[in-house]
Amino acid sequence: MDETIASYTWLLEKLLEVMCGRQPSVVVTDGDESMCKDIREVFPSATHRLCAWHFEKNETSNVKEAALRERFNRWLFGDMIVDEFLMEWSDTVEEFGLEESLWANQVFYKKEMWVNAYLREKFCVGIRTTSWCEGVNAIAKNFLQSKGTLFELVQNLELMVKDYRNNELLAQFRTIDGIPVMTTSLESLERDAAETYTRAVFGDVRLEIERVAAVNLVRLGRSLTTKIYTLEDYGFSGRNVIVLFDINMGMMKCSCGRWCRNGYPC
């Protein structure tokens, strides 16, 4: 009925109740202040990140210089470490005179919620925006009408859930029983990924496999049983990426953090 703190608190507590007390690990919102306060109180252990689409929209409204917008987009999506971001932010504040900018100070205060350097190792399965939620809303509109009775509302919600679950079963069937066509030159790697991931995620993994052709090996080192690969993207010499791999421990770690963030290697 409204977007007050009391209403959001009630809503989140009811969500926690139907989830048997299990808190979400990640919450993505448009940055509503009332919701932010309630999430901290009801889901204290959850990582709260701002929707990238809403942040870009807010950024476009408040930042007129194209060069400055590019900086914000780099911080929003780029792979970098926290110290690198803080150094760039300090230089940018001085370059563009943002010391007295209320908006810039506000977004810096919330940097842990939108800067990718702080979120790169949070397991978000690739979700950066609230668009998935909007997708569910679009599905709901096909089943619900404002003129219906409360009884019809419950019936239609049950139909919607059945339709939603049926789509999930179809996707699961295609994953288990379908055999995708191998299209890359690294067929053994691609085939193993096809057996490990769902079809939807496999599409993202295959894009990463295709990008192997654009990676140069700078050097290979070793520390006990761990191999240390120093790599660089073609065309970006000097920007090294460090990858640690230990087959005995079943460990692989890349400085980009995509494995921790999305659940598949870069």
PDB file of C-alpha atoms in Angstrom:
ATOM      1  CA  MET A   1       0.000   0.000   0.000  1.00  0.00           C
ATOM      2  CA  ASP A   2       2.903   2.342   0.725  1.00  0.00           C
ATOM      3  CA  GLU A   3       6.722   2.403   0.781  1.00  0.00           C
ATOM      4  CA  THR A   4       7.262   3.167   4.446  1.00  0.00           C
ATOM      5  CA  ILE A   5       9.837   1.507   6.704  1.00  0.00           C
ATOM      6  CA  ALA A   6       7.046  -0.248   8.638  1.00  0.00           C
ATOM      7  CA  SER A   7       5.580  -1.760   5.454  1.00  0.00           C
ATOM      8  CA  TYR A   8       8.954  -2.962   4.164  1.00  0.00           C
ATOM      9  CA  THR A   9       9.801  -4.432   7.580  1.00  0.00           C
ATOM     10  CA  TRP A  10       6.537  -6.396   7.600  1.00  0.00           C
ATOM     11  CA  LEU A  11       7.145  -7.588   4.025  1.00  0.00           C
ATOM     12  CA  LEU A  12      10.721  -8.758   4.625  1.00  0.00           C
ATOM     13  CA  GLU A  13       9.803 -10.477   7.887  1.00  0.00           C
ATOM     14  CA  LYS A  14       7.024 -12.397   6.099  1.00  0.00           C
ATOM     15  CA  LEU A  15       9.488 -13.369   3.365  1.00  0.00           C
ATOM     16  CA  LEU A  16      11.870 -14.640   6.032  1.00  0.00           C
ATOM     17  CA  GLU A  17       9.002 -16.601   7.586  1.00  0.00           C
ATOM     18  CA  VAL A  18       8.019 -18.432   4.386  1.00  0.00           C
ATOM     19  CA  MET A  19      11.724 -19.151   3.723  1.00  0.00           C
ATOM     20  CA  CYS A  20      11.889 -20.963   7.099  1.00  0.00           C
ATOM     21  CA  GLY A  21      14.264 -18.383   8.541  1.00  0.00           C
ATOM     22  CA  ARG A  22      16.825 -18.744   5.734  1.00  0.00           C
ATOM     23  CA  GLN A  23      18.249 -15.311   4.902  1.00  0.00           C
ATOM     24  CA  PRO A  24      19.212 -14.415   1.320  1.00  0.00           C
ATOM     25  CA  SER A  25      22.929 -14.069   0.652  1.00  0.00           C
ATOM     26  CA  VAL A  26      22.463 -11.210  -1.852  1.00  0.00           C
ATOM     27  CA  VAL A  27      19.724  -8.577  -2.186  1.00  0.00           C
ATOM     28  CA  VAL A  28      19.481  -6.283  -5.244  1.00  0.00           C
ATOM     29  CA  THR A  29      17.338  -3.133  -5.029  1.00  0.00           C
ATOM     30  CA  ASP A  30      16.887   0.217  -6.774  1.00  0.00           C
ATOM     31  CA  GLY A  31      18.368   2.031  -3.740  1.00  0.00           C
ATOM     32  CA  ASP A  32      15.161   3.097  -1.960  1.00  0.00           C
ATOM     33  CA  GLU A  33      16.292   4.484   1.416  1.00  0.00           C
ATOM     34  CA  SER A  34      13.462   2.868   3.402  1.00  0.00           C
ATOM     35  CA  MET A  35      14.259  -0.525   1.895  1.00  0.00           C
ATOM     36  CA  CYS A  36      17.990  -0.073   2.590  1.00  0.00           C
ATOM     37  CA  LYS A  37      17.355   0.474   6.310  1.00  0.00           C
ATOM     38  CA  ASP A  38      15.027  -2.526   6.557  1.00  0.00           C
ATOM     39  CA  ILE A  39      17.425  -4.852   4.744  1.00  0.00           C
ATOM     40  CA  ARG A  40      20.174  -3.977   7.236  1.00  0.00           C
ATOM     41  CA  GLU A  41      17.823  -4.798  10.108  1.00  0.00           C
ATOM     42  CA  VAL A  42      16.004  -7.891   8.810  1.00  0.00           C
ATOM     43  CA  PHE A  43      18.819  -9.386   6.663  1.00  0.00           C
ATOM     44  CA  PRO A  44      21.976  -8.229   8.482  1.00  0.00           C
ATOM     45  CA  SER A  45      24.222 -10.864   6.883  1.00  0.00           C
ATOM     46  CA  ALA A  46      23.068 -10.265   3.288  1.00  0.00           C
ATOM     47  CA  THR A  47      25.148  -8.444   0.678  1.00  0.00           C
ATOM     48  CA  HIS A  48      23.061  -5.486  -0.511  1.00  0.00           C
ATOM     49  CA  ARG A  49      23.927  -4.264  -3.991  1.00  0.00           C
ATOM     50  CA  LEU A  50      22.335  -1.498  -6.030  1.00  0.00           C
ATOM     51  CA  CYS A  51      20.720  -2.325  -9.374  1.00  0.00           C
ATOM     52  CA  ALA A  52      23.240  -1.417 -12.096  1.00  0.00           C
ATOM     53  CA  TRP A  53      20.482  -0.204 -14.455  1.00  0.00           C
ATOM     54  CA  HIS A  54      19.015   2.154 -11.863  1.00  0.00           C
ATOM     55  CA  PHE A  55      22.485   3.378 -10.907  1.00  0.00           C
ATOM     56  CA  GLU A  56      23.339   4.177 -14.554  1.00  0.00           C
ATOM     57  CA  LYS A  57      20.039   6.025 -14.913  1.00  0.00           C
ATOM     58  CA  ASN A  58      20.775   8.029 -11.759  1.00  0.00           C
ATOM     59  CA  GLU A  59      24.312   8.683 -12.958  1.00  0.00           C
ATOM     60  CA  THR A  60      23.090   9.985 -16.344  1.00  0.00           C
ATOM     61  CA  SER A  61      20.772  12.435 -14.572  1.00  0.00           C
ATOM     62  CA  ASN A  62      23.506  13.823 -12.317  1.00  0.00           C
ATOM     63  CA  VAL A  63      26.684  13.626 -14.422  1.00  0.00           C
ATOM     64  CA  LYS A  64      26.926  15.736 -17.579  1.00  0.00           C
ATOM     65  CA  GLU A  65      30.587  15.121 -18.545  1.00  0.00           C
ATOM     66  CA  ALA A  66      30.974  12.061 -20.806  1.00  0.00           C
ATOM     67  CA  ALA A  67      34.484  11.359 -19.468  1.00  0.00           C
ATOM     68  CA  LEU A  68      33.187  11.300 -15.900  1.00  0.00           C
ATOM     69  CA  ARG A  69      30.328   8.957 -16.839  1.00  0.00           C
ATOM     70  CA  GLU A  70      32.909   6.599 -18.346  1.00  0.00           C
ATOM     71  CA  ARG A  71      34.761   6.556 -15.016  1.00  0.00           C
ATOM     72  CA  PHE A  72      31.583   5.656 -13.122  1.00  0.00           C
ATOM     73  CA  ASN A  73      30.773   2.887 -15.611  1.00  0.00           C
ATOM     74  CA  ARG A  74      34.288   1.500 -15.237  1.00  0.00           C
ATOM     75  CA  TRP A  75      33.875   1.427 -11.454  1.00  0.00           C
ATOM     76  CA  LEU A  76      30.431  -0.135 -11.823  1.00  0.00           C
ATOM     77  CA  PHE A  77      31.421  -2.966 -14.178  1.00  0.00           C
ATOM     78  CA  GLY A  78      35.234  -3.118 -14.434  1.00  0.00           C
ATOM     79  CA  ASP A  79      37.472  -5.706 -12.787  1.00  0.00           C
ATOM     80  CA  MET A  80      39.757  -3.886 -10.358  1.00  0.00           C
ATOM     81  CA  ILE A  81      40.856  -4.064  -6.738  1.00  0.00           C
ATOM     82  CA  VAL A  82      39.649  -1.738  -3.967  1.00  0.00           C
ATOM     83  CA  ASP A  83      42.932   0.188  -3.695  1.00  0.00           C
ATOM     84  CA  GLU A  84      42.864   0.865  -7.444  1.00  0.00           C
ATOM     85  CA  PHE A  85      39.319   2.241  -7.199  1.00  0.00           C
ATOM     86  CA  LEU A  86      40.138   4.472  -4.221  1.00  0.00           C
ATOM     87  CA  MET A  87      43.176   5.899  -6.020  1.00  0.00           C
ATOM     88  CA  GLU A  88      41.132   6.596  -9.163  1.00  0.00           C
ATOM     89  CA  TRP A  89      38.322   8.149  -7.107  1.00  0.00           C
ATOM     90  CA  SER A  90      40.742  10.514  -5.370  1.00  0.00           C
ATOM     91  CA  ASP A  91      42.215  11.598  -8.717  1.00  0.00           C
ATOM     92  CA  THR A  92      38.744  12.024 -10.235  1.00  0.00           C
ATOM     93  CA  VAL A  93      37.463  14.182  -7.351  1.00  0.00           C
ATOM     94  CA  GLU A  94      40.402  16.512  -7.840  1.00  0.00           C
ATOM     95  CA  GLU A  95      40.185  16.509 -11.658  1.00  0.00           C
ATOM     96  CA  PHE A  96      36.439  17.230 -11.880  1.00  0.00           C
ATOM     97  CA  GLY A  97      36.083  19.277  -8.687  1.00  0.00           C
ATOM     98  CA  LEU A  98      33.681  16.933  -6.914  1.00  0.00           C
ATOM     99  CA  GLU A  99      34.669  17.923  -3.375  1.00  0.00           C
ATOM    100  CA  GLU A 100      31.407  19.840  -2.828  1.00  0.00           C
ATOM    101  CA  SER A 101      29.174  17.600  -4.968  1.00  0.00           C
ATOM    102  CA  LEU A 102      26.386  16.241  -2.745  1.00  0.00           C
ATOM    103  CA  TRP A 103      25.532  13.465  -5.225  1.00  0.00           C
ATOM    104  CA  ALA A 104      29.157  12.328  -5.593  1.00  0.00           C
ATOM    105  CA  ASN A 105      29.601  12.217  -1.809  1.00  0.00           C
ATOM    106  CA  GLN A 106      26.398  10.217  -1.427  1.00  0.00           C
ATOM    107  CA  VAL A 107      27.366   7.558  -3.994  1.00  0.00           C
ATOM    108  CA  PHE A 108      30.861   7.311  -2.494  1.00  0.00           C
ATOM    109  CA  TYR A 109      29.291   6.663   0.922  1.00  0.00           C
ATOM    110  CA  LYS A 110      27.421   3.732  -0.700  1.00  0.00           C
ATOM    111  CA  LYS A 111      30.459   2.493  -2.652  1.00  0.00           C
ATOM    112  CA  GLU A 112      30.310  -1.018  -1.139  1.00  0.00           C
ATOM    113  CA  MET A 113      26.852  -1.406  -2.727  1.00  0.00           C
ATOM    114  CA  TRP A 114      27.715  -0.569  -6.363  1.00  0.00           C
ATOM    115  CA  VAL A 115      31.487  -0.501  -7.014  1.00  0.00           C
ATOM    116  CA  ASN A 116      32.459  -3.834  -8.568  1.00  0.00           C
ATOM    117  CA  ALA A 117      35.768  -3.896  -6.671  1.00  0.00           C
ATOM    118  CA  TYR A 118      33.803  -4.468  -3.445  1.00  0.00           C
ATOM    119  CA  LEU A 119      31.391  -6.989  -5.019  1.00  0.00           C
ATOM    120  CA  ARG A 120      33.674  -8.975  -7.326  1.00  0.00           C
ATOM    121  CA  GLU A 121      33.973 -11.935  -4.951  1.00  0.00           C
ATOM    122  CA  LYS A 122      30.313 -11.994  -3.904  1.00  0.00           C
ATOM    123  CA  PHE A 123      28.421 -14.936  -5.403  1.00  0.00           C
ATOM    124  CA  CYS A 124      25.643 -13.172  -7.332  1.00  0.00           C
ATOM    125  CA  VAL A 125      25.293 -15.682 -10.240  1.00  0.00           C
ATOM    126  CA  GLY A 126      25.686 -12.804 -12.693  1.00  0.00           C
ATOM    127  CA  ILE A 127      22.738 -10.795 -11.342  1.00  0.00           C
ATOM    128  CA  ARG A 128      23.431  -7.051 -11.393  1.00  0.00           C
ATOM    129  CA  THR A 129      19.939  -5.637 -11.962  1.00  0.00           C
ATOM    130  CA  THR A 130      16.342  -6.070 -10.802  1.00  0.00           C
ATOM    131  CA  SER A 131      15.289  -7.095 -14.329  1.00  0.00           C
ATOM    132  CA  TRP A 132      14.635 -10.705 -13.263  1.00  0.00           C
ATOM    133  CA  CYS A 133      12.113  -9.397 -10.752  1.00  0.00           C
ATOM    134  CA  GLU A 134      10.551  -7.230 -13.457  1.00  0.00           C
ATOM    135  CA  GLY A 135      10.314 -10.357 -15.609  1.00  0.00           C
ATOM    136  CA  VAL A 136       8.267 -12.092 -12.905  1.00  0.00           C
ATOM    137  CA  ASN A 137       6.025  -9.011 -12.711  1.00  0.00           C
ATOM    138  CA  ALA A 138       5.416  -9.225 -16.461  1.00  0.00           C
ATOM    139  CA  ILE A 139       4.410 -12.892 -16.116  1.00  0.00           C
ATOM    140  CA  ALA A 140       2.074 -12.052 -13.220  1.00  0.00           C
ATOM    141  CA  LYS A 141       0.246  -9.433 -15.313  1.00  0.00           C
ATOM    142  CA  ASN A 142      -0.787 -12.180 -17.754  1.00  0.00           C
ATOM    143  CA  PHE A 143      -2.662 -13.981 -14.958  1.00  0.00           C
ATOM    144  CA  LEU A 144      -3.929 -11.198 -12.681  1.00  0.00           C
ATOM    145  CA  GLN A 145      -6.641  -8.597 -13.142  1.00  0.00           C
ATOM    146  CA  SER A 146      -7.378  -5.750 -10.762  1.00  0.00           C
ATOM    147  CA  LYS A 147     -11.142  -6.269 -11.165  1.00  0.00           C
ATOM    148  CA  GLY A 148     -11.029  -9.884  -9.957  1.00  0.00           C
ATOM    149  CA  THR A 149     -12.160 -11.105  -6.556  1.00  0.00           C
ATOM    150  CA  LEU A 150      -9.775 -12.221  -3.812  1.00  0.00           C
ATOM    151  CA  PHE A 151     -10.731 -15.843  -4.507  1.00  0.00           C
ATOM    152  CA  GLU A 152      -9.905 -15.400  -8.224  1.00  0.00           C
ATOM    153  CA  LEU A 153      -6.625 -13.756  -7.243  1.00  0.00           C
ATOM    154  CA  VAL A 154      -5.547 -16.851  -5.287  1.00  0.00           C
ATOM    155  CA  GLN A 155      -6.633 -19.193  -8.094  1.00  0.00           C
ATOM    156  CA  ASN A 156      -4.780 -17.195 -10.731  1.00  0.00           C
ATOM    157  CA  LEU A 157      -1.648 -17.020  -8.586  1.00  0.00           C
ATOM    158  CA  GLU A 158      -1.696 -20.820  -8.334  1.00  0.00           C
ATOM    159  CA  LEU A 159      -1.999 -21.062 -12.127  1.00  0.00           C
ATOM    160  CA  MET A 160       0.930 -18.681 -12.516  1.00  0.00           C
ATOM    161  CA  VAL A 161       3.111 -20.734 -10.171  1.00  0.00           C
ATOM    162  CA  LYS A 162       2.204 -23.949 -12.028  1.00  0.00           C
ATOM    163  CA  ASP A 163       3.145 -22.316 -15.342  1.00  0.00           C
ATOM    164  CA  TYR A 164       6.404 -21.046 -13.845  1.00  0.00           C
ATOM    165  CA  ARG A 165       7.308 -24.481 -12.465  1.00  0.00           C
ATOM    166  CA  ASN A 166       6.424 -26.134 -15.766  1.00  0.00           C
ATOM    167  CA  ASN A 167       8.915 -23.861 -17.553  1.00  0.00           C
ATOM    168  CA  GLU A 168      11.550 -24.837 -14.976  1.00  0.00           C
ATOM    169  CA  LEU A 169      10.852 -28.536 -15.610  1.00  0.00           C
ATOM    170  CA  LEU A 170      11.209 -28.007 -19.361  1.00  0.00           C
ATOM    171  CA  ALA A 171      14.535 -26.226 -18.868  1.00  0.00           C
ATOM    172  CA  GLN A 172      15.715 -29.044 -16.590  1.00  0.00           C
ATOM    173  CA  PHE A 173      14.631 -31.661 -19.162  1.00  0.00           C
ATOM    174  CA  ARG A 174      16.596 -29.923 -21.932  1.00  0.00           C
ATOM    175  CA  THR A 175      19.661 -29.793 -19.664  1.00  0.00           C
ATOM    176  CA  ILE A 176      19.529 -33.472 -18.686  1.00  0.00           C
ATOM    177  CA  ASP A 177      18.440 -35.041 -21.983  1.00  0.00           C
ATOM    178  CA  GLY A 178      19.671 -32.593 -24.625  1.00  0.00           C
ATOM    179  CA  ILE A 179      23.135 -32.730 -26.187  1.00  0.00           C
ATOM    180  CA  PRO A 180      24.427 -29.323 -27.354  1.00  0.00           C
ATOM    181  CA  VAL A 181      26.491 -29.077 -30.525  1.00  0.00           C
ATOM    182  CA  MET A 182      30.191 -28.466 -29.808  1.00  0.00           C
ATOM    183  CA  THR A 183      31.347 -25.335 -31.645  1.00  0.00           C
ATOM    184  CA  THR A 184      34.729 -24.378 -30.163  1.00  0.00           C
ATOM    185  CA  SER A 185      38.199 -25.768 -30.868  1.00  0.00           C
ATOM    186  CA  LEU A 186      38.538 -26.859 -27.215  1.00  0.00           C
ATOM    187  CA  GLU A 187      35.973 -29.638 -27.527  1.00  0.00           C
ATOM    188  CA  SER A 188      36.940 -31.625 -24.417  1.00  0.00           C
ATOM    189  CA  LEU A 189      36.697 -28.519 -22.232  1.00  0.00           C
ATOM    190  CA  GLU A 190      33.426 -27.488 -23.869  1.00  0.00           C
ATOM    191  CA  ARG A 191      31.924 -30.980 -23.511  1.00  0.00           C
ATOM    192  CA  ASP A 192      32.826 -31.121 -19.818  1.00  0.00           C
ATOM    193  CA  ALA A 193      31.208 -27.704 -19.280  1.00  0.00           C
ATOM    194  CA  ALA A 194      28.062 -28.925 -21.082  1.00  0.00           C
ATOM    195  CA  GLU A 195      27.806 -31.829 -18.633  1.00  0.00           C
ATOM    196  CA  THR A 196      28.466 -29.626 -15.582  1.00  0.00           C
ATOM    197  CA  TYR A 197      26.250 -26.572 -16.124  1.00  0.00           C
ATOM    198  CA  THR A 198      22.636 -25.935 -17.053  1.00  0.00           C
ATOM    199  CA  ARG A 199      22.007 -24.982 -20.687  1.00  0.00           C
ATOM    200  CA  ALA A 200      21.503 -21.324 -19.817  1.00  0.00           C
ATOM    201  CA  VAL A 201      24.793 -21.042 -17.886  1.00  0.00           C
ATOM    202  CA  PHE A 202      26.608 -23.212 -20.427  1.00  0.00           C
ATOM    203  CA  GLY A 203      25.969 -20.503 -23.030  1.00  0.00           C
ATOM    204  CA  ASP A 204      27.907 -18.034 -20.865  1.00  0.00           C
ATOM    205  CA  VAL A 205      30.688 -20.578 -20.222  1.00  0.00           C
ATOM    206  CA  ARG A 206      31.056 -21.234 -23.957  1.00  0.00           C
ATOM    207  CA  LEU A 207      31.592 -17.511 -24.571  1.00  0.00           C
ATOM    208  CA  GLU A 208      34.477 -17.630 -22.085  1.00  0.00           C
ATOM    209  CA  ILE A 209      35.925 -20.700 -23.833  1.00  0.00           C
ATOM    210  CA  GLU A 210      35.822 -18.844 -27.164  1.00  0.00           C
ATOM    211  CA  ARG A 211      37.709 -15.921 -25.586  1.00  0.00           C
ATOM    212  CA  VAL A 212      40.666 -18.190 -24.777  1.00  0.00           C
ATOM    213  CA  ALA A 213      42.006 -17.356 -28.251  1.00  0.00           C
ATOM    214  CA  ALA A 214      42.456 -13.731 -27.117  1.00  0.00           C
ATOM    215  CA  VAL A 215      44.559 -14.624 -24.049  1.00  0.00           C
ATOM    216  CA  ASN A 216      48.363 -14.576 -24.065  1.00  0.00           C
ATOM    217  CA  LEU A 217      50.441 -16.546 -21.545  1.00  0.00           C
ATOM    218  CA  VAL A 218      53.124 -14.214 -20.160  1.00  0.00           C
ATOM    219  CA  ARG A 219      54.781 -16.690 -17.807  1.00  0.00           C
ATOM    220  CA  LEU A 220      54.166 -19.820 -15.757  1.00  0.00           C
ATOM    221  CA  GLY A 221      55.475 -20.303 -12.239  1.00  0.00           C
ATOM    222  CA  ARG A 222      54.988 -22.824  -9.455  1.00  0.00           C
ATOM    223  CA  SER A 223      54.722 -22.745  -5.663  1.00  0.00           C
ATOM    224  CA  LEU A 224      54.709 -26.276  -4.243  1.00  0.00           C
ATOM    225  CA  THR A 225      51.732 -27.954  -6.003  1.00  0.00           C
ATOM    226  CA  THR A 226      50.154 -24.680  -7.153  1.00  0.00           C
ATOM    227  CA  LYS A 227      50.734 -23.432 -10.695  1.00  0.00           C
ATOM    228  CA  ILE A 228      50.805 -19.640 -11.090  1.00  0.00           C
ATOM    229  CA  TYR A 229      49.770 -18.364 -14.535  1.00  0.00           C
ATOM    230  CA  THR A 230      50.370 -14.764 -15.545  1.00  0.00           C
ATOM    231  CA  LEU A 231      48.097 -13.873 -18.474  1.00  0.00           C
ATOM    232  CA  GLU A 232      47.051 -10.841 -20.482  1.00  0.00           C
ATOM    233  CA  ASP A 233      44.226 -10.107 -22.915  1.00  0.00           C
ATOM    234  CA  TYR A 234      45.267  -9.540 -26.513  1.00  0.00           C
ATOM    235  CA  GLY A 235      45.502  -5.806 -27.121  1.00  0.00           C
ATOM    236  CA  PHE A 236      45.892  -4.968 -23.400  1.00  0.00           C
ATOM    237  CA  SER A 237      49.567  -5.657 -22.796  1.00  0.00           C
ATOM    238  CA  GLY A 238      50.761  -4.754 -19.337  1.00  0.00           C
ATOM    239  CA  ARG A 239      47.419  -5.416 -17.652  1.00  0.00           C
ATOM    240  CA  ASN A 240      48.254  -8.823 -16.201  1.00  0.00           C
ATOM    241  CA  VAL A 241      45.800 -11.309 -14.745  1.00  0.00           C
ATOM    242  CA  ILE A 242      47.050 -13.846 -12.186  1.00  0.00           C
ATOM    243  CA  VAL A 243      45.503 -17.339 -12.077  1.00  0.00           C
ATOM    244  CA  LEU A 244      46.278 -19.933  -9.384  1.00  0.00           C
ATOM    245  CA  PHE A 245      45.559 -23.602 -10.108  1.00  0.00           C
ATOM    246  CA  ASP A 246      46.133 -26.618  -7.858  1.00  0.00           C
ATOM    247  CA  ILE A 247      44.770 -29.893  -9.218  1.00  0.00           C
ATOM    248  CA  ASN A 248      45.507 -31.748  -5.964  1.00  0.00           C
ATOM    249  CA  MET A 249      43.441 -29.348  -3.863  1.00  0.00           C
ATOM    250  CA  GLY A 250      40.811 -28.809  -6.559  1.00  0.00           C
ATOM    251  CA  MET A 251      41.478 -25.079  -6.346  1.00  0.00           C
ATOM    252  CA  MET A 252      41.377 -22.440  -9.067  1.00  0.00           C
ATOM    253  CA  LYS A 253      41.472 -18.714  -8.339  1.00  0.00           C
ATOM    254  CA  CYS A 254      41.633 -15.814 -10.769  1.00  0.00           C
ATOM    255  CA  SER A 255      42.245 -12.189  -9.845  1.00  0.00           C
ATOM    256  CA  CYS A 256      39.122 -11.159 -11.796  1.00  0.00           C
ATOM    257  CA  GLY A 257      36.938 -12.995  -9.236  1.00  0.00           C
ATOM    258  CA  ARG A 258      34.469 -14.334 -11.821  1.00  0.00           C
ATOM    259  CA  TRP A 259      34.637 -17.869 -10.433  1.00  0.00           C
ATOM    260  CA  CYS A 260      33.540 -16.647  -6.981  1.00  0.00           C
ATOM    261  CA  ARG A 261      31.011 -14.177  -8.414  1.00  0.00           C
ATOM    262  CA  ASN A 262      29.307 -16.222 -11.172  1.00  0.00           C
ATOM    263  CA  GLY A 263      30.233 -19.828 -10.472  1.00  0.00           C
ATOM    264  CA  TYR A 264      32.212 -20.459 -13.674  1.00  0.00           C
ATOM    265  CA  PRO A 265      35.783 -19.659 -14.731  1.00  0.00           C
ATOM    266  CA  CYS A 266      36.734 -16.727 -16.925  1.00  0.00           C
TER     267      CYS A 266
END
